[in-house]
N, CA, C and O atoms as a GROMACS GRO file, in nm:
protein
  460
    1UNK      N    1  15.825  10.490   6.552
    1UNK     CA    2  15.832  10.546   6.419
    1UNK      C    3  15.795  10.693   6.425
    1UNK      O    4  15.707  10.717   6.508
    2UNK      N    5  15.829  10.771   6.374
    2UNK     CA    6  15.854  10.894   6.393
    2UNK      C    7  15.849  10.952   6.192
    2UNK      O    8  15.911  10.916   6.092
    3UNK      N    9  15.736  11.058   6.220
    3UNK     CA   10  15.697  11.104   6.048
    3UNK      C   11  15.797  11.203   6.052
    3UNK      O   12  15.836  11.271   6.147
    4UNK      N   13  15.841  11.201   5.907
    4UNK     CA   14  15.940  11.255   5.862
    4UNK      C   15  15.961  11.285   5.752
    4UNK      O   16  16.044  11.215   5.694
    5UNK      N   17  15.896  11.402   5.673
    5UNK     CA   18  15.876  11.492   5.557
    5UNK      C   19  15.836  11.362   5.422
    5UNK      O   20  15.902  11.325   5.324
    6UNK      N   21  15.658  11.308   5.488
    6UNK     CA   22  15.659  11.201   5.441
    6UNK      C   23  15.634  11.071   5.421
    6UNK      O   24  15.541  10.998   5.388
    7UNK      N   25  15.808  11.064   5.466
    7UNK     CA   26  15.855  10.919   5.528
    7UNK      C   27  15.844  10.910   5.644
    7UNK      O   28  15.832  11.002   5.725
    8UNK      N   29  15.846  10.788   5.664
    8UNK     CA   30  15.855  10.698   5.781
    8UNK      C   31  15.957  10.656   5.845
    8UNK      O   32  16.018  10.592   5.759
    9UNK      N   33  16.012  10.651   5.933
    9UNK     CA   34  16.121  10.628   6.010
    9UNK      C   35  16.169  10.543   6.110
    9UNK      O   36  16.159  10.568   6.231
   10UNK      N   37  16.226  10.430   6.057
   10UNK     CA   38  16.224  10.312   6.128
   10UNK      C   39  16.356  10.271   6.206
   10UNK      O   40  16.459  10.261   6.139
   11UNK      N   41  16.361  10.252   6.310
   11UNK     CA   42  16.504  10.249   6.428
   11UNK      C   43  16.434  10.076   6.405
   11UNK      O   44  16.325  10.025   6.380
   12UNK      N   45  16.592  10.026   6.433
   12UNK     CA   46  16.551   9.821   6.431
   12UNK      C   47  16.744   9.835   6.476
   12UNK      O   48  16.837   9.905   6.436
   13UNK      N   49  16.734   9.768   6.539
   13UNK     CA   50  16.865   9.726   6.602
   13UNK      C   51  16.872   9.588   6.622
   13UNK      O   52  16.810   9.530   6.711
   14UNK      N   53  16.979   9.513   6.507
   14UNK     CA   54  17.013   9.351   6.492
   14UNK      C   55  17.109   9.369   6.564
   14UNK      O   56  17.178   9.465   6.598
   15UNK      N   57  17.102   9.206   6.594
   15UNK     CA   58  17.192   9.157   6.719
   15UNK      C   59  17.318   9.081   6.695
   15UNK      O   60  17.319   8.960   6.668
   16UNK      N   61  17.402   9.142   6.703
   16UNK     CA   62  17.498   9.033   6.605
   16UNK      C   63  17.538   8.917   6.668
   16UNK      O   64  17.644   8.889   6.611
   17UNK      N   65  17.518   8.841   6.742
   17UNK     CA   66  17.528   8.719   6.810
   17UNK      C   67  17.394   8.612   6.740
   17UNK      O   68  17.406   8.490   6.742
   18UNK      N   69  17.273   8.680   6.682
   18UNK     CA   70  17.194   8.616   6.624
   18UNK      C   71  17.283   8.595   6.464
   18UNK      O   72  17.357   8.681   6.415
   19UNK      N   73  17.248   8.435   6.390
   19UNK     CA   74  17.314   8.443   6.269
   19UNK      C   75  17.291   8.525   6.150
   19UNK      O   76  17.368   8.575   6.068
   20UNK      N   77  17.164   8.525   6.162
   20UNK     CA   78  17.122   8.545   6.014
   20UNK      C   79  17.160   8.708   6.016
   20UNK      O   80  17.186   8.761   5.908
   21UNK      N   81  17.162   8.790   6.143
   21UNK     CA   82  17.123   8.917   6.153
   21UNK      C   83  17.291   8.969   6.124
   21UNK      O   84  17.336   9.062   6.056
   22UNK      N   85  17.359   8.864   6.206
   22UNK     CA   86  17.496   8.897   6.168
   22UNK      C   87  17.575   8.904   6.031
   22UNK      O   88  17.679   8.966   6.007
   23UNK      N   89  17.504   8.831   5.954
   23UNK     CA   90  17.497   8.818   5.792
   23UNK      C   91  17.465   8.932   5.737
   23UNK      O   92  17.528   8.977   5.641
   24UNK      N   93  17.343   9.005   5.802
   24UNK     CA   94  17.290   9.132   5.722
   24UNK      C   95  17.390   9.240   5.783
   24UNK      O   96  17.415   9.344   5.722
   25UNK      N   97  17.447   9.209   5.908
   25UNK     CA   98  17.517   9.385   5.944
   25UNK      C   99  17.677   9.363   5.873
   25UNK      O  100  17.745   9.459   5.839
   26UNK      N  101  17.724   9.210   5.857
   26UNK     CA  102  17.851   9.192   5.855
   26UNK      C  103  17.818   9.265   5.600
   26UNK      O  104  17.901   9.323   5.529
   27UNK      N  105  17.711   9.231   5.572
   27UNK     CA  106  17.675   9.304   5.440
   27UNK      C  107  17.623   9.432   5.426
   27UNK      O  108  17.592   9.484   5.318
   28UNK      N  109  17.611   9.497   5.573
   28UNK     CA  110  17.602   9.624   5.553
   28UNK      C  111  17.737   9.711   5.533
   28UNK      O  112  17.753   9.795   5.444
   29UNK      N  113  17.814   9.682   5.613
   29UNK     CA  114  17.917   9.700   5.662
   29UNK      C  115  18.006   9.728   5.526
   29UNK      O  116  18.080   9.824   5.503
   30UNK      N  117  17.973   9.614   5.441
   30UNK     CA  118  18.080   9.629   5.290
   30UNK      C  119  18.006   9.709   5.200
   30UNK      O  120  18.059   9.752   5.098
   31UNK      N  121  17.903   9.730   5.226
   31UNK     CA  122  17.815   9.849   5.114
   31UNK      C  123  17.885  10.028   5.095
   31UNK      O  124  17.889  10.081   5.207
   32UNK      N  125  17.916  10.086   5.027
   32UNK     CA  126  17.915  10.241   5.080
   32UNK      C  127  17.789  10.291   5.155
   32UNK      O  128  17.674  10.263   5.123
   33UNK      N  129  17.823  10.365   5.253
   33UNK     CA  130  17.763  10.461   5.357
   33UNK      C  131  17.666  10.505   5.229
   33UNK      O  132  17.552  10.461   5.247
   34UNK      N  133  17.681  10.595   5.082
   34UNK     CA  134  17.586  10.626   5.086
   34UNK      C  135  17.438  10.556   5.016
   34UNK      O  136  17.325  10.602   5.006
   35UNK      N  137  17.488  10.449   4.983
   35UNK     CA  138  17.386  10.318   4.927
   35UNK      C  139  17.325  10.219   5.041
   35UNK      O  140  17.249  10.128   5.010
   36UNK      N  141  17.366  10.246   5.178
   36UNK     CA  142  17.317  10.177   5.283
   36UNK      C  143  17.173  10.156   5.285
   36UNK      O  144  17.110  10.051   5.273
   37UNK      N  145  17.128  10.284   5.302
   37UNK     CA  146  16.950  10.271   5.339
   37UNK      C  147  16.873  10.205   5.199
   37UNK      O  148  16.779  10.128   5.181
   38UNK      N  149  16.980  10.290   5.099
   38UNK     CA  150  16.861  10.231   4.967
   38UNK      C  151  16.873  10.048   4.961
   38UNK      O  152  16.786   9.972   4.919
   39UNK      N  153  17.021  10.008   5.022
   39UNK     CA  154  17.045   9.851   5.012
   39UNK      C  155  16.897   9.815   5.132
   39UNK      O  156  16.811   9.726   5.124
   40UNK      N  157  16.912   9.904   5.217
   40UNK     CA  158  16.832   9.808   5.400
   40UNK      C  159  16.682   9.824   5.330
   40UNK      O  160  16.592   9.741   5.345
   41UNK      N  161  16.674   9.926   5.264
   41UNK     CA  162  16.481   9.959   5.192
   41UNK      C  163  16.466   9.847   5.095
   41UNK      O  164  16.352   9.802   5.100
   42UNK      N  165  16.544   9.783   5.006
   42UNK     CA  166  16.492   9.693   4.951
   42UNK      C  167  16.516   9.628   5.009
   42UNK      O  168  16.413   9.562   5.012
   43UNK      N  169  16.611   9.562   5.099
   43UNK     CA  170  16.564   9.379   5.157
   43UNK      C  171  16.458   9.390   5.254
   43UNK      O  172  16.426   9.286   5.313
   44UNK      N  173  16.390   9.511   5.284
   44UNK     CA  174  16.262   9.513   5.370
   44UNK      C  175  16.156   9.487   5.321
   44UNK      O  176  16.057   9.435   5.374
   45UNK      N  177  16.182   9.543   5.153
   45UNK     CA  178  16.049   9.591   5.068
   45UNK      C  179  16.084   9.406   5.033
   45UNK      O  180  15.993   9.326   5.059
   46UNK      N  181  16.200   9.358   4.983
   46UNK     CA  182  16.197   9.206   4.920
   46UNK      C  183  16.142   9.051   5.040
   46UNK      O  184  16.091   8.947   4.999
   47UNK      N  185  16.165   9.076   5.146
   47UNK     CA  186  16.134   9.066   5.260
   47UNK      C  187  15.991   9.037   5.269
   47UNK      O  188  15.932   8.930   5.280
   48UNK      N  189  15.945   9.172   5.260
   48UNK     CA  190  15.805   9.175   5.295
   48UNK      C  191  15.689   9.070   5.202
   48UNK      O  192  15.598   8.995   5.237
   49UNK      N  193  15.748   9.111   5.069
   49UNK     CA  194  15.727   9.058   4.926
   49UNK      C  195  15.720   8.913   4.936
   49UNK      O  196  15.616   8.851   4.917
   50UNK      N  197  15.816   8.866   4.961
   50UNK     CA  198  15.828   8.709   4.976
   50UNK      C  199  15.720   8.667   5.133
   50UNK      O  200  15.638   8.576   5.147
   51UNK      N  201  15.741   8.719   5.180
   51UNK     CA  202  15.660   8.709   5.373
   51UNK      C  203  15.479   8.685   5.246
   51UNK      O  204  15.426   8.575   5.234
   52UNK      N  205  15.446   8.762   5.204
   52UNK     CA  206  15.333   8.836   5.132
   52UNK      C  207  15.245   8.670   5.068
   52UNK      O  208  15.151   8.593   5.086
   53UNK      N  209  15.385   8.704   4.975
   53UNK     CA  210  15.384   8.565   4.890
   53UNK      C  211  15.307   8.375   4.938
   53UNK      O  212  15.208   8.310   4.904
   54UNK      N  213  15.442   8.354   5.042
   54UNK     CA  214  15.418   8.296   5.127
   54UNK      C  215  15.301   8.260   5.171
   54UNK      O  216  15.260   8.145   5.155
   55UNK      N  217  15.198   8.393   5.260
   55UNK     CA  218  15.101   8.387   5.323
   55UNK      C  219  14.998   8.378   5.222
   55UNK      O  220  14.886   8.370   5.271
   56UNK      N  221  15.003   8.375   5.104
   56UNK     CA  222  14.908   8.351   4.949
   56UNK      C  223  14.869   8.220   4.967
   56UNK      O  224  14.768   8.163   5.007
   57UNK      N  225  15.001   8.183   4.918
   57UNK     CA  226  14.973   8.033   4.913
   57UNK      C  227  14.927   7.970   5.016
   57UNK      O  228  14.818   7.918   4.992
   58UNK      N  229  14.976   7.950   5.152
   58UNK     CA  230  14.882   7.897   5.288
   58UNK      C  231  14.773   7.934   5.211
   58UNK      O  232  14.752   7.856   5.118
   59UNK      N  233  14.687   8.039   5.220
   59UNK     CA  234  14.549   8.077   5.232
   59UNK      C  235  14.511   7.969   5.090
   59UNK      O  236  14.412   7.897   5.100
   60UNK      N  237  14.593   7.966   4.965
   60UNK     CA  238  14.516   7.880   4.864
   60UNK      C  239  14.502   7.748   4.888
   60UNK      O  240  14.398   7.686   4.866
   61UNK      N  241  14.624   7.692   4.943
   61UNK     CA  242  14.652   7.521   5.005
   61UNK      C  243  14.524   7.550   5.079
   61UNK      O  244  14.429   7.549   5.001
   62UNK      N  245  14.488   7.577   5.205
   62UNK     CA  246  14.420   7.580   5.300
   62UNK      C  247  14.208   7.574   5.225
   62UNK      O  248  14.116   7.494   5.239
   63UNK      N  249  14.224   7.690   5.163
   63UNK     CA  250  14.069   7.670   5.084
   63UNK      C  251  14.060   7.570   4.949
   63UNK      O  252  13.961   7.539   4.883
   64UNK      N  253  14.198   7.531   4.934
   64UNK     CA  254  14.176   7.438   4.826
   64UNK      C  255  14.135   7.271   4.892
   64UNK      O  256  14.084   7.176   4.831
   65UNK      N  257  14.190   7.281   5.074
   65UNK     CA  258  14.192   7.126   5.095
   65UNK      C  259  14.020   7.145   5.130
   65UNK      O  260  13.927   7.068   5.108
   66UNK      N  261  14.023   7.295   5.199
   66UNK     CA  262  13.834   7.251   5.243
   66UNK      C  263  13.770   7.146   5.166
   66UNK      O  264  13.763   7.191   5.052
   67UNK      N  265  13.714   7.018   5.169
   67UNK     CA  266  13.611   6.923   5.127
   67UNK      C  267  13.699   6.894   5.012
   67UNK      O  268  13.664   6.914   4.895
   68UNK      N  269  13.859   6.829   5.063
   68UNK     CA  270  13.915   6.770   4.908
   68UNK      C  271  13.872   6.624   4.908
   68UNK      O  272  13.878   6.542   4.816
   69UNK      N  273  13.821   6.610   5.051
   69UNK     CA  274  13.812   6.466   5.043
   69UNK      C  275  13.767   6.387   4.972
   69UNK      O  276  13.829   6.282   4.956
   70UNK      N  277  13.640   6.408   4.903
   70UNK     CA  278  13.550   6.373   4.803
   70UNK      C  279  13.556   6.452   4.682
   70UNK      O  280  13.504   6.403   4.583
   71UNK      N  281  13.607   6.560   4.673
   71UNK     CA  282  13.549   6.639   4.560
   71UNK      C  283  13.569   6.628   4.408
   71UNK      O  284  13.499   6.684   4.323
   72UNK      N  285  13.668   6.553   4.387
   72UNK     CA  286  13.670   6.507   4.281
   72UNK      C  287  13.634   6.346   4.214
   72UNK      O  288  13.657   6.284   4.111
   73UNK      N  289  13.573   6.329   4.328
   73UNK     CA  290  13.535   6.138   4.271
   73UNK      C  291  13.477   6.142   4.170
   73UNK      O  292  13.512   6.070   4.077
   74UNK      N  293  13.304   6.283   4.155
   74UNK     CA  294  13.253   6.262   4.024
   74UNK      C  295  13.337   6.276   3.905
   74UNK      O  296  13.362   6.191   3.819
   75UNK      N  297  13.385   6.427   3.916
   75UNK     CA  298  13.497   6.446   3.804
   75UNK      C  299  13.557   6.373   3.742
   75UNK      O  300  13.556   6.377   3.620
   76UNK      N  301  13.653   6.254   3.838
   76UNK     CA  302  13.767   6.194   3.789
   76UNK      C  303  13.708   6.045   3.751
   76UNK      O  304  13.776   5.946   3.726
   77UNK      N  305  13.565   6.053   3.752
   77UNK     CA  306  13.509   5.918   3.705
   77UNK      C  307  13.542   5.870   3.587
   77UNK      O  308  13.557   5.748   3.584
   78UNK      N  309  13.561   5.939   3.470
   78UNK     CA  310  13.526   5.916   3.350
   78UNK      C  311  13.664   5.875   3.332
   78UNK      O  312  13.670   5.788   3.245
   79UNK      N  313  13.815   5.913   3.397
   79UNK     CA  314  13.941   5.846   3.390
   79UNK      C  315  13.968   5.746   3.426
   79UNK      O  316  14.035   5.660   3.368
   80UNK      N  317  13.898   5.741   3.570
   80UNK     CA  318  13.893   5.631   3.644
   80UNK      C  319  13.888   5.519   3.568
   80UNK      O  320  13.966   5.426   3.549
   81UNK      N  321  13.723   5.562   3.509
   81UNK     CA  322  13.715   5.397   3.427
   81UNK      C  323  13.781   5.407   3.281
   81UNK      O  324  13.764   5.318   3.197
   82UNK      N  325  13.820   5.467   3.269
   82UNK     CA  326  13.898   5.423   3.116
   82UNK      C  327  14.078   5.404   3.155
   82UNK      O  328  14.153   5.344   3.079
   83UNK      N  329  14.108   5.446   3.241
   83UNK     CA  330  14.252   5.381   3.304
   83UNK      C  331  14.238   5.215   3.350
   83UNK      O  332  14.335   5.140   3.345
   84UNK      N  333  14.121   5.177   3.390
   84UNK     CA  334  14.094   5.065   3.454
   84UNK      C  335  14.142   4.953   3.372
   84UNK      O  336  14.153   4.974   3.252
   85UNK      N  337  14.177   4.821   3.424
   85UNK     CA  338  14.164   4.704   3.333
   85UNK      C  339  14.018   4.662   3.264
   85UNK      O  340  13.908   4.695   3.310
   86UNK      N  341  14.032   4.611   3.188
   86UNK     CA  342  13.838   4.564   3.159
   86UNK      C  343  13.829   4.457   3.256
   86UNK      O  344  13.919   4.382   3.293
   87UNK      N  345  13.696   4.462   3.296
   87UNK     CA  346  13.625   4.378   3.384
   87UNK      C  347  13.591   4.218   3.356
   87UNK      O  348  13.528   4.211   3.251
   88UNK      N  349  13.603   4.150   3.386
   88UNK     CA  350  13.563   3.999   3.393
   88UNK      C  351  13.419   4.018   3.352
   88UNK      O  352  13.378   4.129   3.386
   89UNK      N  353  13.365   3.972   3.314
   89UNK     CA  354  13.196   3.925   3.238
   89UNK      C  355  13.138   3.899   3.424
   89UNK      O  356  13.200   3.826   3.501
   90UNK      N  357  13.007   3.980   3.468
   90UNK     CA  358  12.962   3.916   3.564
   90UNK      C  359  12.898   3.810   3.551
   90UNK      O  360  12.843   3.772   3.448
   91UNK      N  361  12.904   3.734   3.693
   91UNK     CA  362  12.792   3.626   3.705
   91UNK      C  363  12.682   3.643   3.660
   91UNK      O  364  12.677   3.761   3.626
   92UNK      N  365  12.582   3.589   3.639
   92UNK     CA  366  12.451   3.597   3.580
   92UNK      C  367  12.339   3.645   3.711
   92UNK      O  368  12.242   3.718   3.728
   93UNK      N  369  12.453   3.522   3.810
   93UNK     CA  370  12.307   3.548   3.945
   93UNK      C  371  12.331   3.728   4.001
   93UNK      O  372  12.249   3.771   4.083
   94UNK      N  373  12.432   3.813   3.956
   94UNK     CA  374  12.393   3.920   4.039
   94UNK      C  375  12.341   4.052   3.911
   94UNK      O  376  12.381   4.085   3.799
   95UNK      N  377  12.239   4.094   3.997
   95UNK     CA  378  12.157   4.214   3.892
   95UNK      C  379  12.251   4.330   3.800
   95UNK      O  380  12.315   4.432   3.823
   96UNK      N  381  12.228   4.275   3.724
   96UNK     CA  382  12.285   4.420   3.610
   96UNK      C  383  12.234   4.555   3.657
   96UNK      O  384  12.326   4.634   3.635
   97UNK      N  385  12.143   4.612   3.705
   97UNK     CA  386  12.122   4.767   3.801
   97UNK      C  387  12.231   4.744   3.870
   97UNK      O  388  12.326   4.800   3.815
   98UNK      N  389  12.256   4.702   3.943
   98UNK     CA  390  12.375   4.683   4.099
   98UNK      C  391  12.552   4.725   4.007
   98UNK      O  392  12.642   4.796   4.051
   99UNK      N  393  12.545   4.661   3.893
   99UNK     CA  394  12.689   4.714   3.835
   99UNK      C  395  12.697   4.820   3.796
   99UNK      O  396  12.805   4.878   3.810
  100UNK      N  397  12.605   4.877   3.742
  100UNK     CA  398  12.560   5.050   3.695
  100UNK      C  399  12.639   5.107   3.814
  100UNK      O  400  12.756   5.144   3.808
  101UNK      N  401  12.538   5.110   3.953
  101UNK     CA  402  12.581   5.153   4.030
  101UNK      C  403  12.702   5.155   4.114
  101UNK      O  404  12.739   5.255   4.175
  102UNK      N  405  12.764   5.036   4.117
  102UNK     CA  406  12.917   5.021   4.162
  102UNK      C  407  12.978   5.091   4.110
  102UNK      O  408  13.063   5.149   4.177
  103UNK      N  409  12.967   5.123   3.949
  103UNK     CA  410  13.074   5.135   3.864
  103UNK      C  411  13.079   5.308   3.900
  103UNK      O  412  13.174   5.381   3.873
  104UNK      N  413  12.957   5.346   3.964
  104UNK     CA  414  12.985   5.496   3.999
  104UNK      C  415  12.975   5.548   4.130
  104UNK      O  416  12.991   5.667   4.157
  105UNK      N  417  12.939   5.423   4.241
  105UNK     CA  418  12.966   5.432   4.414
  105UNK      C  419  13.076   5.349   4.413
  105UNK      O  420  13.087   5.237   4.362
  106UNK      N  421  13.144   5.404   4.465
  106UNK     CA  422  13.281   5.333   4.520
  106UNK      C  423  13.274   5.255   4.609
  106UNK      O  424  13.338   5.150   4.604
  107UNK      N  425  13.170   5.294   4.745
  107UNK     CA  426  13.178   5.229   4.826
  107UNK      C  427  13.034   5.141   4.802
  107UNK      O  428  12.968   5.126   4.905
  108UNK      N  429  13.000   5.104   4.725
  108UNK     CA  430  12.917   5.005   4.674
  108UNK      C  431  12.890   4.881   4.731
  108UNK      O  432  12.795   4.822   4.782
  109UNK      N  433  13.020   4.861   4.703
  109UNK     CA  434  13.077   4.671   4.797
  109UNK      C  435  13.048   4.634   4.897
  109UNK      O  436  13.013   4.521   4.934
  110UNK      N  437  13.065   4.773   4.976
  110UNK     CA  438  13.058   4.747   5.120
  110UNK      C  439  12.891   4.712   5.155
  110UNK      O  440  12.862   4.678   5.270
  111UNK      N  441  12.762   4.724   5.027
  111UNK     CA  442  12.651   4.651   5.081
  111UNK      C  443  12.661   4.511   5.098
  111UNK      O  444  12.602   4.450   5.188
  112UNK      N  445  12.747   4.450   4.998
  112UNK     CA  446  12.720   4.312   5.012
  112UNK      C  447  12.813   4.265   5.143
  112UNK      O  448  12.801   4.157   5.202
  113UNK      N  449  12.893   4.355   5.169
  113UNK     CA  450  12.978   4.300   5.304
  113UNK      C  451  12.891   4.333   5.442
  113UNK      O  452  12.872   4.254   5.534
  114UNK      N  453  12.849   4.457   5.432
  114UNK     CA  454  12.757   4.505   5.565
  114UNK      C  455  12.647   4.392   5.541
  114UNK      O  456  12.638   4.316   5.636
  115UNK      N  457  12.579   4.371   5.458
  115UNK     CA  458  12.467   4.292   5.450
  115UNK      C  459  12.333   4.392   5.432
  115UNK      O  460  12.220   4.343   5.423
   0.00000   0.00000   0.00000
């Protein structure tokens, strides 16, 4: 790159045996000579823009999955149980504390299975 009252000056030589590149020279080609650069400056600048874009979102997907694993169990409690069917009446023999708590550990159950 080479400064130039400015600007910047960029040499890039596409290959026309590659497709996509052959697409851009075979659309240079039908442009007038003197709208060329202003056509090649925006699909660099639109290019870049979308490239930009792109790399946004990764970075939001990516800090949004950090700790998705759990993170909404408390939150989504209060849907949880009102989407639910209603519950069967418990047995008598198991403690009313113990359903409190199921109803807001999920993995609850698994005491009476572990033991």
């Amino acid at each position: 790159m080479a400064k130039a009252s400015g600007c910047h000056r960029i040499a890039l030589q596409l290959e026309p045996h590659i497709a996509l590149e052959a697409i851009i020279l075979n659309q240079l080609e039908r442009i007038p000579s003197t709208r060329r650069q202003e056509w090649l400056r925006g699909l660099l600048v639109q290019g870049f823009l979308i490239e930009r874009q792109a790399l946004q979102r990764v970075a939001v997907e990516r800090t949004s999955r950090i700790g998705a694993g759990f993170s909404d169990w408390l939150a989504g409690e209060s849907s949880r149980l009102a989407a639910s069917p209603k519950r069967e009446p418990m047995p008598a023999a198991e403690n009313r504390n113990d359903a409190v708590h199921d109803a807001r550990k999920p993995f609850a159950q698994l005491r009476r299975v572990i033991g």
